[in-house]
Short mmCIF file of C-alpha atoms in Angstrom, two decimals:
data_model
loop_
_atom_site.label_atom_id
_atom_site.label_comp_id
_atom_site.label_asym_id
_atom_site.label_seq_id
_atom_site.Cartn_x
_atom_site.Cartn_y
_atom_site.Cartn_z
CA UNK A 1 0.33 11.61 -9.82
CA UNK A 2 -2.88 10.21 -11.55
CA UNK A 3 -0.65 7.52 -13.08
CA UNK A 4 0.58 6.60 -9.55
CA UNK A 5 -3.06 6.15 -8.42
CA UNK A 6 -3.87 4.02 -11.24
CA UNK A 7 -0.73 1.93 -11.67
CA UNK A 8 -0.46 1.02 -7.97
CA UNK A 9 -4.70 0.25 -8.39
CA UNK A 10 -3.28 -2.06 -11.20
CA UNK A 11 -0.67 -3.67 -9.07
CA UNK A 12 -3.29 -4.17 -6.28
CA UNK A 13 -5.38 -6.38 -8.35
CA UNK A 14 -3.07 -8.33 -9.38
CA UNK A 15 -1.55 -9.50 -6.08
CA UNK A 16 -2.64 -11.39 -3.17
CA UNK A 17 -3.88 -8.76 0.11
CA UNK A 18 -1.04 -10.55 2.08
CA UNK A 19 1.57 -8.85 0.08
CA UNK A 20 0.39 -5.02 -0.49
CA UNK A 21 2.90 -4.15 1.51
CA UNK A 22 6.26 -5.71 0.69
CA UNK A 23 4.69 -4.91 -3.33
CA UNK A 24 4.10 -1.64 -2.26
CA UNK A 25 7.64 -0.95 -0.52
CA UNK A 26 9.04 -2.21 -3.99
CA UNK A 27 7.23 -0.52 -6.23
CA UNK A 28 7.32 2.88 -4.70
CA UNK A 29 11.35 2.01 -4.52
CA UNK A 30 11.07 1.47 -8.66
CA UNK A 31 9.87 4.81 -9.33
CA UNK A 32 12.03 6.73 -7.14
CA UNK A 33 14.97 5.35 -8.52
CA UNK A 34 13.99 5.77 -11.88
CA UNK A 35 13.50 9.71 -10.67
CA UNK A 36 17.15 9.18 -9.68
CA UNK A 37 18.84 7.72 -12.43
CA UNK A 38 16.64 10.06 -14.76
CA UNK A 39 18.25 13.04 -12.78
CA UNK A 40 21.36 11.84 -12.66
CA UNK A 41 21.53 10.94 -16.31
CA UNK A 42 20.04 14.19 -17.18
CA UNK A 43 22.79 16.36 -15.09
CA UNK A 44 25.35 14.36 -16.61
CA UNK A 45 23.84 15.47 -20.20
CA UNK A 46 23.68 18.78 -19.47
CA UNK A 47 26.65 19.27 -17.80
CA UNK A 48 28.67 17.40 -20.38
CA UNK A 49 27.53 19.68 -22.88
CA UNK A 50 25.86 16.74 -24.81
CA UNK A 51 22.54 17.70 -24.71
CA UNK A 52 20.69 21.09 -24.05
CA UNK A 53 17.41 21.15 -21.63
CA UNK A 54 15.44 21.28 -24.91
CA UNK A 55 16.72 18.32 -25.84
CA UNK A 56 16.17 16.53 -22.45
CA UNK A 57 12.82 17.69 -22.74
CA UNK A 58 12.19 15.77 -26.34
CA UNK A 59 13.24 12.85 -25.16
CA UNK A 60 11.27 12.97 -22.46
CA UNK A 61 8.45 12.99 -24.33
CA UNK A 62 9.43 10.38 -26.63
CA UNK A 63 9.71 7.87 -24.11
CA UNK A 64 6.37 8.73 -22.19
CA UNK A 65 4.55 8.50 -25.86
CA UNK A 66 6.37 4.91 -26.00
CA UNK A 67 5.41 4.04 -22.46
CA UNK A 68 1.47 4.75 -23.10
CA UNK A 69 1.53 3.21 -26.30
CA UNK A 70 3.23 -0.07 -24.63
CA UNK A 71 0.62 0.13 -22.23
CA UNK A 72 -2.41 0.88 -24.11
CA UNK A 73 -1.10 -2.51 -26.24
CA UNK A 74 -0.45 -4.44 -23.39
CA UNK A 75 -2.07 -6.47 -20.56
CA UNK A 76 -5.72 -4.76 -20.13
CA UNK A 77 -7.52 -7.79 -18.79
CA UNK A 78 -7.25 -6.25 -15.57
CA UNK A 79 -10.42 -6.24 -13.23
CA UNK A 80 -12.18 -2.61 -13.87
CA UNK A 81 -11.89 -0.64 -10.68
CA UNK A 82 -16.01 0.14 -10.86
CA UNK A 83 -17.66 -2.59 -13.13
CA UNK A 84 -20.48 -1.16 -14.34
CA UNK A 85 -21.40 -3.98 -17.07
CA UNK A 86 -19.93 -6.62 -16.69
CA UNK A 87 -19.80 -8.10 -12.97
CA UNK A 88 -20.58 -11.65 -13.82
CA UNK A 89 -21.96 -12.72 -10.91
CA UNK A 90 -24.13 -9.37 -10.85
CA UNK A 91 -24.86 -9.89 -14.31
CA UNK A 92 -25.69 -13.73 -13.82
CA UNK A 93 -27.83 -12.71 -11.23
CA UNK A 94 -30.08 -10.73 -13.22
CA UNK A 95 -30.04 -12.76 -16.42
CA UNK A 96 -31.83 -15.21 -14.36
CA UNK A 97 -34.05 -13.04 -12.99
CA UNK A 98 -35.12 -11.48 -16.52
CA UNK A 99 -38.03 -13.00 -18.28
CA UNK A 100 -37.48 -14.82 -21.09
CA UNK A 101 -38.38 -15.13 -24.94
CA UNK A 102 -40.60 -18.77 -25.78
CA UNK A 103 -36.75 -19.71 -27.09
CA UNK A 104 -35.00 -18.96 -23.86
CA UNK A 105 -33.42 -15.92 -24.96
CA UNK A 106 -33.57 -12.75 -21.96
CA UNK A 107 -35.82 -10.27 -23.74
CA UNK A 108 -33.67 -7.17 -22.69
CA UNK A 109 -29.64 -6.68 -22.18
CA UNK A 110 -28.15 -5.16 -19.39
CA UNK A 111 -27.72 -1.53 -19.66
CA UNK A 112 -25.63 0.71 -17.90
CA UNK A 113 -27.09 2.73 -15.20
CA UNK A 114 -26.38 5.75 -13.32
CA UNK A 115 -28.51 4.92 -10.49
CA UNK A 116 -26.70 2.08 -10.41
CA UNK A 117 -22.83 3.43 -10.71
CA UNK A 118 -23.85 6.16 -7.85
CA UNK A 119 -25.53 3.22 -5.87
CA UNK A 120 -22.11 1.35 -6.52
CA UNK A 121 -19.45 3.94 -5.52
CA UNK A 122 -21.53 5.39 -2.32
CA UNK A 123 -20.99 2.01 -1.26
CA UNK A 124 -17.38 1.73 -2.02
CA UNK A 125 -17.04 4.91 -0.20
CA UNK A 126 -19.05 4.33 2.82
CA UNK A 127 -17.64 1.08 3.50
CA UNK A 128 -14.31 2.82 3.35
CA UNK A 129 -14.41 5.23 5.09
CA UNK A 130 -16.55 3.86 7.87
CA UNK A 131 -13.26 1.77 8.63
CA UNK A 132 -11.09 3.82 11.54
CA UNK A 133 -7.92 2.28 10.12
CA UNK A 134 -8.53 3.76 6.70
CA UNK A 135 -10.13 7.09 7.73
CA UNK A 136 -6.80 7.44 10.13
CA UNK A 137 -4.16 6.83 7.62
CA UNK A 138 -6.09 8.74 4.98
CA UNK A 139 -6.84 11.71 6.64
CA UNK A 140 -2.30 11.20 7.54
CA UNK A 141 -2.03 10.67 3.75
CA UNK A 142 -3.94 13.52 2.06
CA UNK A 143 -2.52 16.23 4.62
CA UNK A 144 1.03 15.19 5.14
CA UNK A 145 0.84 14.85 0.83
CA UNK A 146 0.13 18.50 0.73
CA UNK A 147 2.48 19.69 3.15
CA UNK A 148 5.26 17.61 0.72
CA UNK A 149 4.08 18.59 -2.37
CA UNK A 150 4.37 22.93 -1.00
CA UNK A 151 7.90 22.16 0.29
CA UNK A 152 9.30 20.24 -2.46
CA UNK A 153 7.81 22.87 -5.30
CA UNK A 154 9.43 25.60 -3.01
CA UNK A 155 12.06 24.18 -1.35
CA UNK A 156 14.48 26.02 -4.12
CA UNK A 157 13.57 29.57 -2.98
CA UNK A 158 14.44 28.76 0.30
CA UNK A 159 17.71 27.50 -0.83
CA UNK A 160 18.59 30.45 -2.68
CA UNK A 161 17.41 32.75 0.22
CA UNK A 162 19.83 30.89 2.33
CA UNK A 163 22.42 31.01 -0.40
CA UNK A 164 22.00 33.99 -2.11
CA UNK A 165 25.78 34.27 -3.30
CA UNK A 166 24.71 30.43 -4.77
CA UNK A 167 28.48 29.51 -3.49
CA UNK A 168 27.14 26.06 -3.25
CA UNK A 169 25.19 25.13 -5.55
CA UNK A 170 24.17 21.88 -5.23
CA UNK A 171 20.02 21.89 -5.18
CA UNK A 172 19.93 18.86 -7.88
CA UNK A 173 22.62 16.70 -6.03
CA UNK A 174 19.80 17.05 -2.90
CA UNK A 175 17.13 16.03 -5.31
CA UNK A 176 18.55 13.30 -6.65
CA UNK A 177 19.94 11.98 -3.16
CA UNK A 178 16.52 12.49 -1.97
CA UNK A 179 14.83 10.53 -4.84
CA UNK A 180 17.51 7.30 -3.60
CA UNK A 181 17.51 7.80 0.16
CA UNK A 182 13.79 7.51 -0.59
CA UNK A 183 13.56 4.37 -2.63
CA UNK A 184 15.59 2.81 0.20
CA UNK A 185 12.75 4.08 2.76
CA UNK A 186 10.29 3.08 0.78
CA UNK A 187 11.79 -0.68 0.12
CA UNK A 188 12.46 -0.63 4.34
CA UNK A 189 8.71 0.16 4.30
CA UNK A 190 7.94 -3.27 2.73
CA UNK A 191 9.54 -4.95 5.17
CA UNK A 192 8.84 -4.24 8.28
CA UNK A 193 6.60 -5.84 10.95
CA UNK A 194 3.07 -4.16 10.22
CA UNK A 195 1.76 -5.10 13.56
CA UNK A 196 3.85 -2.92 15.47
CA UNK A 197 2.45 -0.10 13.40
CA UNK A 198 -1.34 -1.40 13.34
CA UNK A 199 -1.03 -1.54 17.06
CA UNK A 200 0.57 1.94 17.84
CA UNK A 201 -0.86 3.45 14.44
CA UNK A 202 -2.30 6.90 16.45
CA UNK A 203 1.51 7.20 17.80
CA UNK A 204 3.31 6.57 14.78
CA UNK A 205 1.45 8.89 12.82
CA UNK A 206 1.99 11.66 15.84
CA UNK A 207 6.27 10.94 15.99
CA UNK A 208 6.25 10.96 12.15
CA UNK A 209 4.69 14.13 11.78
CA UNK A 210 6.30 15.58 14.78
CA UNK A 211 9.45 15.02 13.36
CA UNK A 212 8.88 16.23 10.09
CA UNK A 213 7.45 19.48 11.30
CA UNK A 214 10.55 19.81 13.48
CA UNK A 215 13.05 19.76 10.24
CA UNK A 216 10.79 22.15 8.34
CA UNK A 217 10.81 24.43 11.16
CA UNK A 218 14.38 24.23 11.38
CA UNK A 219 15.25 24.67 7.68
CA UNK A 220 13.02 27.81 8.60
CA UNK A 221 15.49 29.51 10.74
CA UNK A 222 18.77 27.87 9.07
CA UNK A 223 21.20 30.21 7.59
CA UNK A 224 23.42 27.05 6.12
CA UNK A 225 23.25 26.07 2.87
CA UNK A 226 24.03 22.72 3.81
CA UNK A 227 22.34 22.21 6.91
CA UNK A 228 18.75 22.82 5.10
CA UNK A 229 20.07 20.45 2.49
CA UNK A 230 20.38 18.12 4.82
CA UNK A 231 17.05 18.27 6.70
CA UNK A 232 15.32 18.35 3.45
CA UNK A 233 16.22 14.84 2.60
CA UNK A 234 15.63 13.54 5.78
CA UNK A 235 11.89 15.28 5.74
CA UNK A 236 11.83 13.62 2.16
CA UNK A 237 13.14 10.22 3.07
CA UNK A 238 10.34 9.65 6.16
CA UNK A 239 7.67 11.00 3.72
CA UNK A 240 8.63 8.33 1.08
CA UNK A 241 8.49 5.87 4.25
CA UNK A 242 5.27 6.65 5.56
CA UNK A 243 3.30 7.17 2.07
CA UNK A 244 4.47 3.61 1.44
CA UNK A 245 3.09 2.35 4.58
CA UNK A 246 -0.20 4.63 4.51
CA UNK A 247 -1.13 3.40 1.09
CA UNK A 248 -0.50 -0.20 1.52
CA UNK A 249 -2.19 -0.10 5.20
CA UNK A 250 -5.31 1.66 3.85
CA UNK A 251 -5.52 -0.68 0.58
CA UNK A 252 -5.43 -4.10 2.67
CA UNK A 253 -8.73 -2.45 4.63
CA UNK A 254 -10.60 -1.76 1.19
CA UNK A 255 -12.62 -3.76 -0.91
CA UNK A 256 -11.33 -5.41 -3.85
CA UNK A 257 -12.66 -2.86 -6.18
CA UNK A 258 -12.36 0.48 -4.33
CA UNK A 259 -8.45 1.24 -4.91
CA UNK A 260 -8.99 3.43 -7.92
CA UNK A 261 -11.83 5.11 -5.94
CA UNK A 262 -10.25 5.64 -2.56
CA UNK A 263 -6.69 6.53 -3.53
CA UNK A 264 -8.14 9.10 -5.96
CA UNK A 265 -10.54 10.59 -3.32
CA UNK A 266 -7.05 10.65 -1.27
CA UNK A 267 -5.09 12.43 -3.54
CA UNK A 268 -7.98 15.04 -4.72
CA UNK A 269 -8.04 15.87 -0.93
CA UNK A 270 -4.09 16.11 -1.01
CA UNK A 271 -4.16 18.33 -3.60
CA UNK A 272 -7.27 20.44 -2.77
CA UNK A 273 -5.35 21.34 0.59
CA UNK A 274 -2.37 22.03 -0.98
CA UNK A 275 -4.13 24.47 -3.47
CA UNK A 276 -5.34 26.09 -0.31
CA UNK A 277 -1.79 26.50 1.26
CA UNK A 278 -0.62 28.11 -1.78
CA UNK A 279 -3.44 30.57 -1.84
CA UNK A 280 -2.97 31.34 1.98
CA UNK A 281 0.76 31.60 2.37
CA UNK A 282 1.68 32.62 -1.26
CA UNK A 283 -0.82 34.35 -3.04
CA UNK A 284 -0.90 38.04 -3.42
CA UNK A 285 -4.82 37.79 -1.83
CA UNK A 286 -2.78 35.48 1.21
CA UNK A 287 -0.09 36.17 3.51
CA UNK A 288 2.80 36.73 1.00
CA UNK A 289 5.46 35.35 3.12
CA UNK A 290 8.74 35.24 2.61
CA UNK A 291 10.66 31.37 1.46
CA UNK A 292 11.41 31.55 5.60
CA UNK A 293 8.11 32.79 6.55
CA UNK A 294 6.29 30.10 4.26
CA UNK A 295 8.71 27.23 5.52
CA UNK A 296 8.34 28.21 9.06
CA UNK A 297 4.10 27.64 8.46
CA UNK A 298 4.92 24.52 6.74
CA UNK A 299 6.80 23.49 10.09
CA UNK A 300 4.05 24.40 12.07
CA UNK A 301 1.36 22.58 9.61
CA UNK A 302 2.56 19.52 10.40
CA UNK A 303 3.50 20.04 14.27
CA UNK A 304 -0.30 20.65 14.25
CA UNK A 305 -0.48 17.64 11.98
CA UNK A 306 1.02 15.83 14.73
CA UNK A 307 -1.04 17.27 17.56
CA UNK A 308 -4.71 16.27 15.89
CA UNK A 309 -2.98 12.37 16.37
CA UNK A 310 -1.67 13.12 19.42
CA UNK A 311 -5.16 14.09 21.06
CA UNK A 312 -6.88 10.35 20.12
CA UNK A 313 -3.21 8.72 20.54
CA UNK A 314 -3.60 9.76 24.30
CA UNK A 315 -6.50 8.73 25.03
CA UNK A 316 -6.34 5.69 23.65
CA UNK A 317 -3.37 4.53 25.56
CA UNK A 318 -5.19 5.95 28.77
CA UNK A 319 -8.19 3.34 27.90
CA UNK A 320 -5.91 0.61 27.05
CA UNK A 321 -3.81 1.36 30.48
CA UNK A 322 -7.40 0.91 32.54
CA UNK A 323 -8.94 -1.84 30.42
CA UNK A 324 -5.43 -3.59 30.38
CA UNK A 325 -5.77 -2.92 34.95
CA UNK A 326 -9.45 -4.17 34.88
CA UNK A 327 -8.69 -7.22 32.67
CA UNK A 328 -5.17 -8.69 32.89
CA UNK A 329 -6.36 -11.49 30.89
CA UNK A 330 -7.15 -9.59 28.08
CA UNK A 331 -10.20 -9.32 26.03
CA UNK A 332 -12.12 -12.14 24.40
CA UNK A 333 -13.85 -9.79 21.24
CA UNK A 334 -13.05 -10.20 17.49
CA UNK A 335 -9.83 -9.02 16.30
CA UNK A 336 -6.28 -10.00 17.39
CA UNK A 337 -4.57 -9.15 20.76
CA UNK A 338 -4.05 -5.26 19.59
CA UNK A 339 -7.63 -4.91 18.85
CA UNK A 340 -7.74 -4.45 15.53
CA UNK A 341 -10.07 -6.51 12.86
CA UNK A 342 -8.42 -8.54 10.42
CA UNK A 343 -8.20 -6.42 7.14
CA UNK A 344 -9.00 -9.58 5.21
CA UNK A 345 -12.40 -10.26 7.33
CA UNK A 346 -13.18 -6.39 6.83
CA UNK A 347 -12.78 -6.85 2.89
CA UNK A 348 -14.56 -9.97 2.65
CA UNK A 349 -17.84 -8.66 4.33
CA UNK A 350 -17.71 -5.17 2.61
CA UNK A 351 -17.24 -7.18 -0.37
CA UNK A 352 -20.26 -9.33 0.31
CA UNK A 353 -22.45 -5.94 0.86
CA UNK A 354 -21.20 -4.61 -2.12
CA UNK A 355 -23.03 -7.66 -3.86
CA UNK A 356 -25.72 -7.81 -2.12
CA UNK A 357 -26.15 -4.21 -3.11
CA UNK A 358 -25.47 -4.93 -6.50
CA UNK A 359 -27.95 -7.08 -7.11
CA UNK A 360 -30.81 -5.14 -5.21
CA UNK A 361 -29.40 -2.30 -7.92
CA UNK A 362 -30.06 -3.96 -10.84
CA UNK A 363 -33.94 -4.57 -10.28
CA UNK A 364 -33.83 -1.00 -11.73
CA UNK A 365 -33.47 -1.93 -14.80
#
């Protein structure tokens, strides 16, 4: 998961803001069908009798060690998500500013600074999350990521609670059709119109999450192996297509800098809740519910998932109803006809204030 963050903060700064999303869609759709051709492969292996789970595991390792090594040899000129040192215009800035040896040499070199690095991410992090767009899809992201991550890690107890004779045994077939019904999802994702979702984000998040509490609460009370099968990869296969649109929504809204920051704040949050579930419907100290019990609160997480979007989705289409009554003509303020700001406007101007604070930052040195 930290190797998500940072390879899609690599991909982001690589790429122009006016394809996040179709780069997003495509790259979410490479890893999940690596996931499926790794579990495919590795079924066939085992099932063959060619290799053991031992085995699997070695070579598992193997290639990871080759894969960092690649990396760690390869391209690293990448743009450092928080440039502490070496910001050239920040840098240039203060060179100038610096007084000067009798041969025109500065007297002092830059140092790093923590007053400086804490100035530098509070500002990354305000200007984030003082953006409604980001703060909606985020808080979406971090919540609906927890709820996935409980049901996925204990999805198979269900399964054999529903099976218990294990007739039909079939739990890595439903992974690995997950992993490819979600790299299609997650390529759709890519393509589609973004300004039907920028304009009816609030509603999209509420459906989404409806409907994913819905088959969680179903596979709940199901007492078919097949059925819960079934829902599962549908529940999976939205997830995969809304993460791809939350994270490629919220990165066209952030600074050029901040993807590292902000998609790791995301995912600590993801994971922090999802610590919490476990401790509340799991734990000894918690509830101790049954695979059914805990699926049926997993349901009901995100139905009430759905109904904190639902409250503000309301509402909003109430004021756009009366606004829309009072002026048929429309309104004349920044933005396009839905309202919202242009994401490249937002990132330009944070990205100016981020200078600006910068270079007020590195008078303390």
């Amino acid at each position: 998961m930290a190797a998500e963050v940072a390879y899609f903060t690599y991909i982001y700064a690589k790429i122009s803001r006016d394809k996040y999303q179709q780069v997003t869609g495509n790259t979410r759709a490479a890893i999940l069908s690596g996931r499926f051709l790794a579990s495919v492969l590795g079924q066939a292996m085992v099932s063959t009798g060619a290799m053991d789970l031992r085995e699997l595991n070695y070579i598992t390792l193997g290639v990871c060690s080759r894969n960092g090594t690649v990396t760690a040899n390869g391209d690293n000129q990448t743009k450092s998500d928080v440039d502490l040192t070496s910001n050239a215009a920040v840098v240039s800035a203060f060179e100038s500013r610096k007084p000067q040896d009798s041969d025109g040499s500065n007297t002092s070199k830059v140092r790093f600074s923590c007053h400086r690095a804490g100035n530098l991410i509070w500002t990354h992090f305000t200007a984030a999350y003082s953006n409604l767009t980001i703060v909606q899809w985020s808080l979406w992201w971090s919540l609906a990521m927890a709820g996935f991550i409980q049901v996925q890690v204990y999805v198979q107890l269900l399964w054999q609670e529903i099976d218990q004779n294990q007739e039909y045994l079939y739990n890595g077939g439903a992974e690995a059709l997950l992993t490819l019904l979600g790299a299609i999802s997650a390529m759709a994702a890519g393509y589609v119109a973004n300004r039907v979702f920028e304009q009816w984000t609030l509603w999209v998040l509420t459906v989404c999450s409806a409907l994913q509490g819905g088959l969680i609460l179903y596979s709940g009370f199901s007492t078919n192996i097949w059925a819960a099968y079934t829902v599962y990869i549908l529940f999976g296969a939205l997830y995969m297509f809304m993460i791809t649109m939350a994270s490629a929504t919220v990165a066209k809204y952030l600074q050029e800098d901040s993807f590292g920051l902000i998609f790791g704040i995301n995912t600590f949050v993801a994971l922090a809740f999802q610590s919490i579930l476990t401790v509340v419907v799991i734990s000894e100290s918690g509830l101790m519910l049954t695979p059914r019990g805990q699926f049926k609160v997993y349901g009901g997480y995100f139905l009430a998932l759905a109904a904190v979007y639902l409250v503000p989705a309301t509402v909003s289409s109430v004021r756009h109803c009366s606004r829309g009554r009072r002026s048929p003509e429309g309104d004349s303020g920044i933005g396009d006809e839905s309202g919202k700001v242009d994401p490249q406007m937002m990132a330009t101007q944070s990205n100016r204030q981020q200078q600006r604070v910068e270079l007020e930052g590195s008078t303390h040195f």
